[in-house]
């Protein structure tokens, strides 16, 4: 019997209602609409409401993906949630999502993965292995974040970049001979650059003296933006080429390139590096900002729903994030 192939049969996404424009940010930190839009391409981002947590966004995106796939929550036999902003240290956000979408009856495994902005593509790669091995058939894969809760709202170099949101897909097992589905996934990490992009606090560092456990946050996003920019373009370019070469395909075969939406200039530089015309790059960073693990599935859902992605199109997902981590997935739609 040939190896089954994982196919995306539904996508969904969710954004919090509150929009924050660049002009609003300019009232909080020393910046301007002109600087943010010209250096990043971001025009606005969404901010979760008070009390609205990552699992709320994740569950809403998951339910939309289930509806698009025509599946019931109890059909799921695996849930993976990629997030760096979990509701709680434990249990995993995926288990909270399982309850919120009413999928607990199936008692399927549910867990989180943490690879920052690469999280969704890592999660898709893991889900693909579960389907290929025959362990799972229908899988919900989510990328969800509330980065507004971990940015330093006094640091103009980071707070202008990030936004909140969630995106999700449903995978189904297709027969091995199927031409449609995930062709391959490629994942990498290099832990030598932890200090270039990180959150400054964390559980196992313990609580500093004078820590007020009721009010103090666990740390803030800290980034050497300039250096991260260069590394992101290099890594996303090389993993895109690796994915194409592994399948005997070239950049001319790609209909849609869906990179992590960090900064419009990163998207443009990566496309240039791999010789891809910009009109084949799905770009949503203007209205989402950088939503970390949610950015690739948010952009994917947008391009599916507006009809750009059509059956048999070749779609290349590509991401880069803290760690550093980077990954690509090549999909025949
Ligand atoms: O999601 C994971 C991956 N994350 C990323 O990929 C982010 C990658 N990095 C970037 O997107 C860009 O590096 C930034 C948008 C963060 C910064 O843009 P840049 O063109 O690399 O600017 P820079 O850091 O080289 O700073 C240039 C100048 C500096 O002033 P001086 O030293 O030249 O006087 C900064 O202080 O821009 C200043 N600056 C700002 N000015 C107005 C930095 N942030 C701001 C701001 N408003 N918000």
CSV table of C-alpha atoms and ligand atoms in Angstrom, one decimal:
chain,number,residue,atom,x,y,z
A,1,UNK,CA,0.0,0.0,0.0
A,2,UNK,CA,1.4,3.4,-0.9
A,3,UNK,CA,1.9,6.2,1.6
A,4,UNK,CA,-1.1,8.4,2.1
A,5,UNK,CA,-0.8,12.1,1.3
A,6,UNK,CA,-2.1,15.0,3.4
A,7,UNK,CA,-4.5,17.3,1.6
A,8,UNK,CA,-5.8,20.7,2.8
A,9,UNK,CA,-9.6,20.5,2.5
A,10,UNK,CA,-10.6,23.7,4.3
A,11,UNK,CA,-9.1,26.9,5.6
A,12,UNK,CA,-10.3,29.5,8.1
A,13,UNK,CA,-9.0,32.6,9.9
A,14,UNK,CA,-10.1,35.1,12.6
A,15,UNK,CA,-9.0,38.6,13.4
A,16,UNK,CA,-10.0,40.6,16.6
A,17,UNK,CA,-12.3,43.5,15.9
A,18,UNK,CA,-10.1,46.4,17.1
A,19,UNK,CA,-7.9,47.9,14.5
A,20,UNK,CA,-4.9,50.0,15.4
A,21,UNK,CA,-3.6,52.4,12.8
A,22,UNK,CA,-0.1,53.8,12.5
A,23,UNK,CA,-1.4,57.3,13.4
A,24,UNK,CA,-2.7,55.8,16.7
A,25,UNK,CA,0.7,54.3,17.4
A,26,UNK,CA,2.4,57.6,16.7
A,27,UNK,CA,0.5,58.9,19.8
A,28,UNK,CA,2.0,56.2,22.0
A,29,UNK,CA,5.7,56.1,20.8
A,30,UNK,CA,8.1,58.4,18.9
A,31,UNK,CA,7.2,57.3,15.3
A,32,UNK,CA,5.2,58.4,12.3
A,33,UNK,CA,2.7,56.9,9.8
A,34,UNK,CA,5.2,57.6,7.1
A,35,UNK,CA,8.1,55.8,8.8
A,36,UNK,CA,6.1,52.7,9.6
A,37,UNK,CA,4.4,52.4,6.2
A,38,UNK,CA,7.6,53.1,4.2
A,39,UNK,CA,9.9,50.8,6.3
A,40,UNK,CA,7.5,47.9,6.9
A,41,UNK,CA,4.5,48.2,4.6
A,42,UNK,CA,2.2,47.9,7.6
A,43,UNK,CA,-0.9,50.2,7.6
A,44,UNK,CA,-2.8,48.7,10.5
A,45,UNK,CA,-2.9,45.7,12.8
A,46,UNK,CA,-5.6,44.1,15.0
A,47,UNK,CA,-5.5,44.0,18.8
A,48,UNK,CA,-7.3,41.5,20.9
A,49,UNK,CA,-10.0,42.9,23.3
A,50,UNK,CA,-9.5,42.7,27.0
A,51,UNK,CA,-10.2,39.1,28.1
A,52,UNK,CA,-9.9,37.8,24.5
A,53,UNK,CA,-7.2,35.2,24.6
A,54,UNK,CA,-5.2,33.2,22.0
A,55,UNK,CA,-7.5,30.1,22.3
A,56,UNK,CA,-10.5,32.4,21.5
A,57,UNK,CA,-8.9,33.5,18.2
A,58,UNK,CA,-7.7,29.9,17.5
A,59,UNK,CA,-11.1,28.3,18.1
A,60,UNK,CA,-12.9,30.9,15.9
A,61,UNK,CA,-10.4,30.2,13.0
A,62,UNK,CA,-10.7,26.5,13.6
A,63,UNK,CA,-14.5,26.5,13.4
A,64,UNK,CA,-14.3,28.4,10.1
A,65,UNK,CA,-11.8,25.9,8.7
A,66,UNK,CA,-14.1,23.0,9.8
A,67,UNK,CA,-17.1,24.7,8.1
A,68,UNK,CA,-15.1,25.2,4.9
A,69,UNK,CA,-14.0,21.5,5.0
A,70,UNK,CA,-17.6,20.3,5.8
A,71,UNK,CA,-16.3,18.4,8.9
A,72,UNK,CA,-17.7,18.1,12.4
A,73,UNK,CA,-15.4,18.8,15.4
A,74,UNK,CA,-15.7,15.2,16.5
A,75,UNK,CA,-14.3,14.0,13.1
A,76,UNK,CA,-10.8,15.4,14.1
A,77,UNK,CA,-8.2,12.9,15.2
A,78,UNK,CA,-5.4,15.4,15.9
A,79,UNK,CA,-5.3,19.1,16.9
A,80,UNK,CA,-2.0,21.0,16.7
A,81,UNK,CA,-1.8,24.7,17.7
A,82,UNK,CA,1.3,26.7,16.9
A,83,UNK,CA,1.7,29.6,19.3
A,84,UNK,CA,4.3,31.6,21.3
A,85,UNK,CA,1.5,33.3,23.3
A,86,UNK,CA,-0.4,30.5,24.9
A,87,UNK,CA,-3.3,31.2,27.2
A,88,UNK,CA,-1.5,29.4,30.1
A,89,UNK,CA,1.9,27.9,30.7
A,90,UNK,CA,-0.1,24.6,30.7
A,91,UNK,CA,-2.2,23.0,29.6
A,92,UNK,CA,-1.6,23.4,25.9
A,93,UNK,CA,-3.7,25.9,24.1
A,94,UNK,CA,-4.7,23.1,21.7
A,95,UNK,CA,-6.5,21.3,24.5
A,96,UNK,CA,-8.4,24.5,25.4
A,97,UNK,CA,-9.3,24.9,21.8
A,98,UNK,CA,-10.5,21.3,21.7
A,99,UNK,CA,-13.0,22.1,24.4
A,100,UNK,CA,-14.0,25.5,22.9
A,101,UNK,CA,-14.9,23.9,19.5
A,102,UNK,CA,-16.6,20.9,21.1
A,103,UNK,CA,-14.1,18.3,19.8
A,104,UNK,CA,-13.4,16.6,23.1
A,105,UNK,CA,-15.7,13.6,22.5
A,106,UNK,CA,-13.3,12.1,20.0
A,107,UNK,CA,-10.5,12.1,22.7
A,108,UNK,CA,-8.0,12.9,19.9
A,109,UNK,CA,-4.5,14.1,20.9
A,110,UNK,CA,-4.0,17.9,21.1
A,111,UNK,CA,-0.7,19.7,21.6
A,112,UNK,CA,1.1,23.0,21.0
A,113,UNK,CA,4.2,23.6,19.2
A,114,UNK,CA,6.5,26.6,19.6
A,115,UNK,CA,8.7,27.8,16.8
A,116,UNK,CA,7.6,31.5,16.9
A,117,UNK,CA,6.9,32.8,13.4
A,118,UNK,CA,7.8,29.5,11.8
A,119,UNK,CA,5.3,27.7,14.1
A,120,UNK,CA,2.5,27.1,11.6
A,121,UNK,CA,4.8,25.6,8.9
A,122,UNK,CA,6.5,23.4,11.6
A,123,UNK,CA,3.0,22.3,12.8
A,124,UNK,CA,1.9,21.6,9.2
A,125,UNK,CA,5.1,19.5,8.7
A,126,UNK,CA,4.4,17.5,11.9
A,127,UNK,CA,0.8,17.0,10.9
A,128,UNK,CA,1.9,15.8,7.4
A,129,UNK,CA,4.1,13.1,9.1
A,130,UNK,CA,1.1,11.9,11.2
A,131,UNK,CA,-1.0,11.6,8.1
A,132,UNK,CA,1.7,9.9,6.0
A,133,UNK,CA,2.3,7.4,8.7
A,134,UNK,CA,-1.4,6.5,8.9
A,135,UNK,CA,-1.7,7.7,12.6
A,136,UNK,CA,-4.2,10.4,11.7
A,137,UNK,CA,-6.6,11.2,9.0
A,138,UNK,CA,-8.3,14.5,9.8
A,139,UNK,CA,-6.1,17.1,11.5
A,140,UNK,CA,-6.8,20.6,12.6
A,141,UNK,CA,-3.6,22.8,12.4
A,142,UNK,CA,-3.8,26.3,13.8
A,143,UNK,CA,-1.4,29.3,14.1
A,144,UNK,CA,-2.7,31.7,16.7
A,145,UNK,CA,-1.2,34.6,18.5
A,146,UNK,CA,-1.8,37.6,20.8
A,147,UNK,CA,1.6,39.3,20.4
A,148,UNK,CA,0.0,42.6,21.7
A,149,UNK,CA,0.4,41.1,25.1
A,150,UNK,CA,4.1,40.5,24.9
A,151,UNK,CA,5.4,43.6,23.0
A,152,UNK,CA,6.9,46.5,24.9
A,153,UNK,CA,4.5,49.3,24.1
A,154,UNK,CA,7.3,51.8,24.9
A,155,UNK,CA,9.7,50.3,22.3
A,156,UNK,CA,9.1,51.8,18.9
A,157,UNK,CA,11.4,49.3,17.2
A,158,UNK,CA,9.1,46.4,18.0
A,159,UNK,CA,5.6,47.5,19.0
A,160,UNK,CA,4.8,48.9,15.6
A,161,UNK,CA,5.4,45.5,13.9
A,162,UNK,CA,3.1,43.0,15.6
A,163,UNK,CA,-0.6,42.2,15.6
A,164,UNK,CA,-3.0,39.5,16.8
A,165,UNK,CA,-4.9,36.9,14.8
A,166,UNK,CA,-5.3,33.2,13.9
A,167,UNK,CA,-5.4,31.0,10.9
A,168,UNK,CA,-6.2,27.3,10.5
A,169,UNK,CA,-6.4,24.5,8.0
A,170,UNK,CA,-8.0,21.0,8.0
A,171,UNK,CA,-5.9,18.2,6.6
A,172,UNK,CA,-7.4,15.0,5.3
A,173,UNK,CA,-5.7,11.8,4.2
A,174,UNK,CA,-5.8,11.3,0.4
A,175,UNK,CA,-4.7,8.0,-1.3
A,176,UNK,CA,-1.0,7.7,-2.0
A,177,UNK,CA,-1.3,8.1,-5.7
A,178,UNK,CA,-3.1,11.5,-5.4
A,179,UNK,CA,-1.4,14.3,-7.2
A,180,UNK,CA,-2.9,16.9,-4.9
A,181,UNK,CA,-1.7,17.6,-1.3
A,182,UNK,CA,1.4,18.4,0.6
A,183,UNK,CA,4.3,17.4,-1.6
A,184,UNK,CA,7.0,18.0,1.1
A,185,UNK,CA,7.9,20.0,4.1
A,186,UNK,CA,11.4,21.2,5.1
A,187,UNK,CA,12.3,22.5,8.6
A,188,UNK,CA,15.4,24.0,10.1
A,189,UNK,CA,16.7,25.6,13.2
A,190,UNK,CA,20.0,27.3,14.3
A,191,UNK,CA,20.0,28.1,18.1
A,192,UNK,CA,23.1,30.2,17.9
A,193,UNK,CA,21.0,33.3,17.4
A,194,UNK,CA,18.7,33.2,20.4
A,195,UNK,CA,19.7,36.7,21.6
A,196,UNK,CA,18.8,38.4,18.3
A,197,UNK,CA,15.0,37.7,18.7
A,198,UNK,CA,13.5,36.6,22.0
A,199,UNK,CA,11.2,37.3,24.8
A,200,UNK,CA,13.3,38.5,27.7
A,201,UNK,CA,11.5,36.6,30.5
A,202,UNK,CA,10.3,33.1,31.0
A,203,UNK,CA,9.1,30.5,33.5
A,204,UNK,CA,12.3,28.7,34.3
A,205,UNK,CA,14.3,31.9,35.0
A,206,UNK,CA,12.1,32.3,38.0
A,207,UNK,CA,10.7,35.5,39.5
A,208,UNK,CA,13.1,38.4,40.0
A,209,UNK,CA,13.3,40.0,43.4
A,210,UNK,CA,10.3,42.2,44.0
A,211,UNK,CA,8.3,40.5,41.3
A,212,UNK,CA,4.6,41.1,41.7
A,213,UNK,CA,3.0,37.9,40.6
A,214,UNK,CA,-0.3,39.5,40.0
A,215,UNK,CA,0.8,42.3,37.8
A,216,UNK,CA,4.2,41.8,36.3
A,217,UNK,CA,4.4,40.4,32.8
A,218,UNK,CA,6.9,37.6,32.0
A,219,UNK,CA,9.0,39.7,29.6
A,220,UNK,CA,8.9,41.5,26.3
A,221,UNK,CA,9.8,40.9,22.7
A,222,UNK,CA,13.4,42.0,22.2
A,223,UNK,CA,14.8,42.0,18.6
A,224,UNK,CA,17.8,43.2,16.7
A,225,UNK,CA,15.6,44.0,13.7
A,226,UNK,CA,18.3,44.8,11.2
A,227,UNK,CA,20.2,41.5,11.7
A,228,UNK,CA,17.0,39.5,11.8
A,229,UNK,CA,16.0,41.1,8.5
A,230,UNK,CA,19.1,39.9,6.7
A,231,UNK,CA,19.0,36.4,8.1
A,232,UNK,CA,15.2,36.1,7.3
A,233,UNK,CA,15.7,36.9,3.6
A,234,UNK,CA,18.7,34.4,3.3
A,235,UNK,CA,17.0,31.5,5.2
A,236,UNK,CA,13.5,31.9,3.5
A,237,UNK,CA,15.2,32.1,0.1
A,238,UNK,CA,17.3,29.0,0.7
A,239,UNK,CA,14.5,26.8,2.1
A,240,UNK,CA,12.2,27.8,-0.8
A,241,UNK,CA,14.9,26.6,-3.2
A,242,UNK,CA,15.4,23.4,-1.2
A,243,UNK,CA,11.6,22.6,-1.3
A,244,UNK,CA,11.5,23.1,-5.1
A,245,UNK,CA,14.7,21.1,-5.8
A,246,UNK,CA,13.4,18.2,-3.6
A,247,UNK,CA,10.4,17.9,-6.0
A,248,UNK,CA,12.2,18.5,-9.3
A,249,UNK,CA,10.3,21.8,-9.7
A,250,UNK,CA,11.5,25.4,-10.4
A,251,UNK,CA,10.3,28.8,-9.3
A,252,UNK,CA,8.5,29.1,-12.6
A,253,UNK,CA,6.2,26.3,-11.5
A,254,UNK,CA,5.0,28.2,-8.4
A,255,UNK,CA,1.6,29.9,-8.7
A,256,UNK,CA,1.5,31.4,-5.2
A,257,UNK,CA,4.3,32.2,-2.7
A,258,UNK,CA,3.0,32.7,0.8
A,259,UNK,CA,5.8,33.9,3.1
A,260,UNK,CA,5.7,34.9,6.7
A,261,UNK,CA,4.4,38.4,6.8
A,262,UNK,CA,7.0,40.2,8.8
A,263,UNK,CA,7.8,43.3,6.7
A,264,UNK,CA,6.9,44.1,3.1
A,265,UNK,CA,10.6,44.8,2.4
A,266,UNK,CA,11.5,41.2,3.6
A,267,UNK,CA,8.8,39.8,1.2
A,268,UNK,CA,10.1,41.8,-1.7
A,269,UNK,CA,13.8,40.9,-1.0
A,270,UNK,CA,13.0,37.2,-0.6
A,271,UNK,CA,11.0,37.2,-3.9
A,272,UNK,CA,13.9,38.9,-5.7
A,273,UNK,CA,16.4,36.4,-4.2
A,274,UNK,CA,14.4,33.5,-5.6
A,275,UNK,CA,13.6,35.3,-8.9
A,276,UNK,CA,9.8,35.3,-8.3
A,277,UNK,CA,7.7,38.1,-9.8
A,278,UNK,CA,6.0,40.1,-7.0
A,279,UNK,CA,2.5,39.5,-8.4
A,280,UNK,CA,2.8,35.9,-7.3
A,281,UNK,CA,3.5,36.8,-3.6
A,282,UNK,CA,0.5,36.8,-1.3
A,283,UNK,CA,0.9,39.9,0.8
A,284,UNK,CA,-1.3,40.7,3.9
A,285,UNK,CA,1.2,42.4,6.1
A,286,UNK,CA,-0.4,45.8,5.3
A,287,UNK,CA,-3.6,44.9,7.2
A,288,UNK,CA,-2.4,42.3,9.7
A,289,UNK,CA,1.1,43.4,10.7
A,290,UNK,CA,3.3,40.6,11.9
A,291,UNK,CA,1.0,38.0,13.5
A,292,UNK,CA,3.9,35.5,14.0
A,293,UNK,CA,2.6,31.9,13.8
A,294,UNK,CA,-0.8,33.1,12.5
A,295,UNK,CA,0.6,35.1,9.5
A,296,UNK,CA,1.0,32.3,7.0
A,297,UNK,CA,-2.4,30.6,7.6
A,298,UNK,CA,-4.1,34.1,7.6
A,299,UNK,CA,-2.6,34.9,4.2
A,300,UNK,CA,-3.4,31.4,2.9
A,301,UNK,CA,-7.0,31.7,3.9
A,302,UNK,CA,-7.3,35.1,2.3
A,303,UNK,CA,-5.9,33.8,-1.0
A,304,UNK,CA,-8.2,30.7,-0.9
A,305,UNK,CA,-11.3,32.7,-0.1
A,306,UNK,CA,-10.7,35.4,-2.7
A,307,UNK,CA,-10.3,32.8,-5.4
A,308,UNK,CA,-6.6,33.4,-6.2
A,309,UNK,CA,-5.6,29.8,-5.2
A,310,UNK,CA,-7.3,27.3,-7.6
A,311,UNK,CA,-7.2,23.5,-7.8
A,312,UNK,CA,-3.8,22.2,-9.0
A,313,UNK,CA,-2.0,25.4,-8.3
A,314,UNK,CA,1.4,25.0,-6.8
A,315,UNK,CA,1.6,26.9,-3.4
A,316,UNK,CA,4.8,27.5,-1.5
A,317,UNK,CA,4.6,28.4,2.2
A,318,UNK,CA,7.7,29.8,3.7
A,319,UNK,CA,8.5,31.1,7.2
A,320,UNK,CA,11.3,32.4,9.5
A,321,UNK,CA,11.3,33.2,13.2
A,322,UNK,CA,13.0,33.3,16.5
A,323,UNK,CA,15.4,30.5,17.4
A,324,UNK,CA,16.2,31.0,14.6
A,325,UNK,CA,13.8,28.6,12.9
A,326,UNK,CA,12.7,28.5,9.3
A,327,UNK,CA,10.7,26.1,7.2
A,328,UNK,CA,8.8,25.7,3.9
A,329,UNK,CA,5.9,23.5,2.6
A,330,UNK,CA,5.2,22.8,-1.0
A,331,UNK,CA,1.6,22.1,-1.8
A,332,UNK,CA,-0.3,21.0,-4.9
A,333,UNK,CA,-3.7,22.5,-4.2
B,1,LIG,O1,8.8,37.8,12.7
B,1,LIG,C1,10.2,37.4,12.9
B,1,LIG,C2,11.0,38.1,12.0
B,1,LIG,N1,11.0,39.5,12.3
B,1,LIG,C3,11.4,40.3,11.3
B,1,LIG,O2,11.6,39.8,10.3
B,1,LIG,C4,11.6,41.8,11.5
B,1,LIG,C5,12.8,42.1,10.7
B,1,LIG,N2,13.2,43.5,10.8
B,1,LIG,C6,12.6,44.5,10.3
B,1,LIG,O3,11.5,44.4,9.8
B,1,LIG,C7,13.2,45.9,10.3
B,1,LIG,O4,14.6,45.7,10.6
B,1,LIG,C8,12.6,46.9,11.2
B,1,LIG,C9,11.3,47.4,10.7
B,1,LIG,C10,12.4,46.4,12.6
B,1,LIG,C11,13.5,48.2,11.3
B,1,LIG,O5,13.7,48.7,10.0
B,1,LIG,P1,15.2,49.1,9.5
B,1,LIG,O6,15.0,49.7,8.2
B,1,LIG,O7,16.0,47.8,9.7
B,1,LIG,O8,15.6,50.2,10.6
B,1,LIG,P2,16.8,50.2,11.6
B,1,LIG,O9,16.6,49.2,12.7
B,1,LIG,O10,18.1,50.1,10.8
B,1,LIG,O11,16.7,51.7,12.2
B,1,LIG,C12,16.9,52.8,11.3
B,1,LIG,C13,16.5,54.1,12.1
B,1,LIG,C14,17.2,54.1,13.5
B,1,LIG,O12,17.5,55.4,13.8
B,1,LIG,P3,19.0,55.9,13.7
B,1,LIG,O13,19.8,55.0,14.6
B,1,LIG,O14,19.4,55.7,12.2
B,1,LIG,O15,19.0,57.3,14.1
B,1,LIG,C15,16.1,53.7,14.4
B,1,LIG,O16,16.2,54.2,15.7
B,1,LIG,O17,15.1,54.1,12.3
B,1,LIG,C16,14.9,54.3,13.7
B,1,LIG,N3,13.6,53.7,14.1
B,1,LIG,C17,12.4,54.3,14.0
B,1,LIG,N4,12.1,55.5,13.7
B,1,LIG,C18,10.8,55.9,13.7
B,1,LIG,C19,13.4,52.4,14.5
B,1,LIG,N5,12.1,52.1,14.7
B,1,LIG,C20,11.4,53.3,14.4
B,1,LIG,C21,10.1,53.7,14.4
B,1,LIG,N6,9.8,55.0,14.0
B,1,LIG,N7,9.1,52.9,14.7
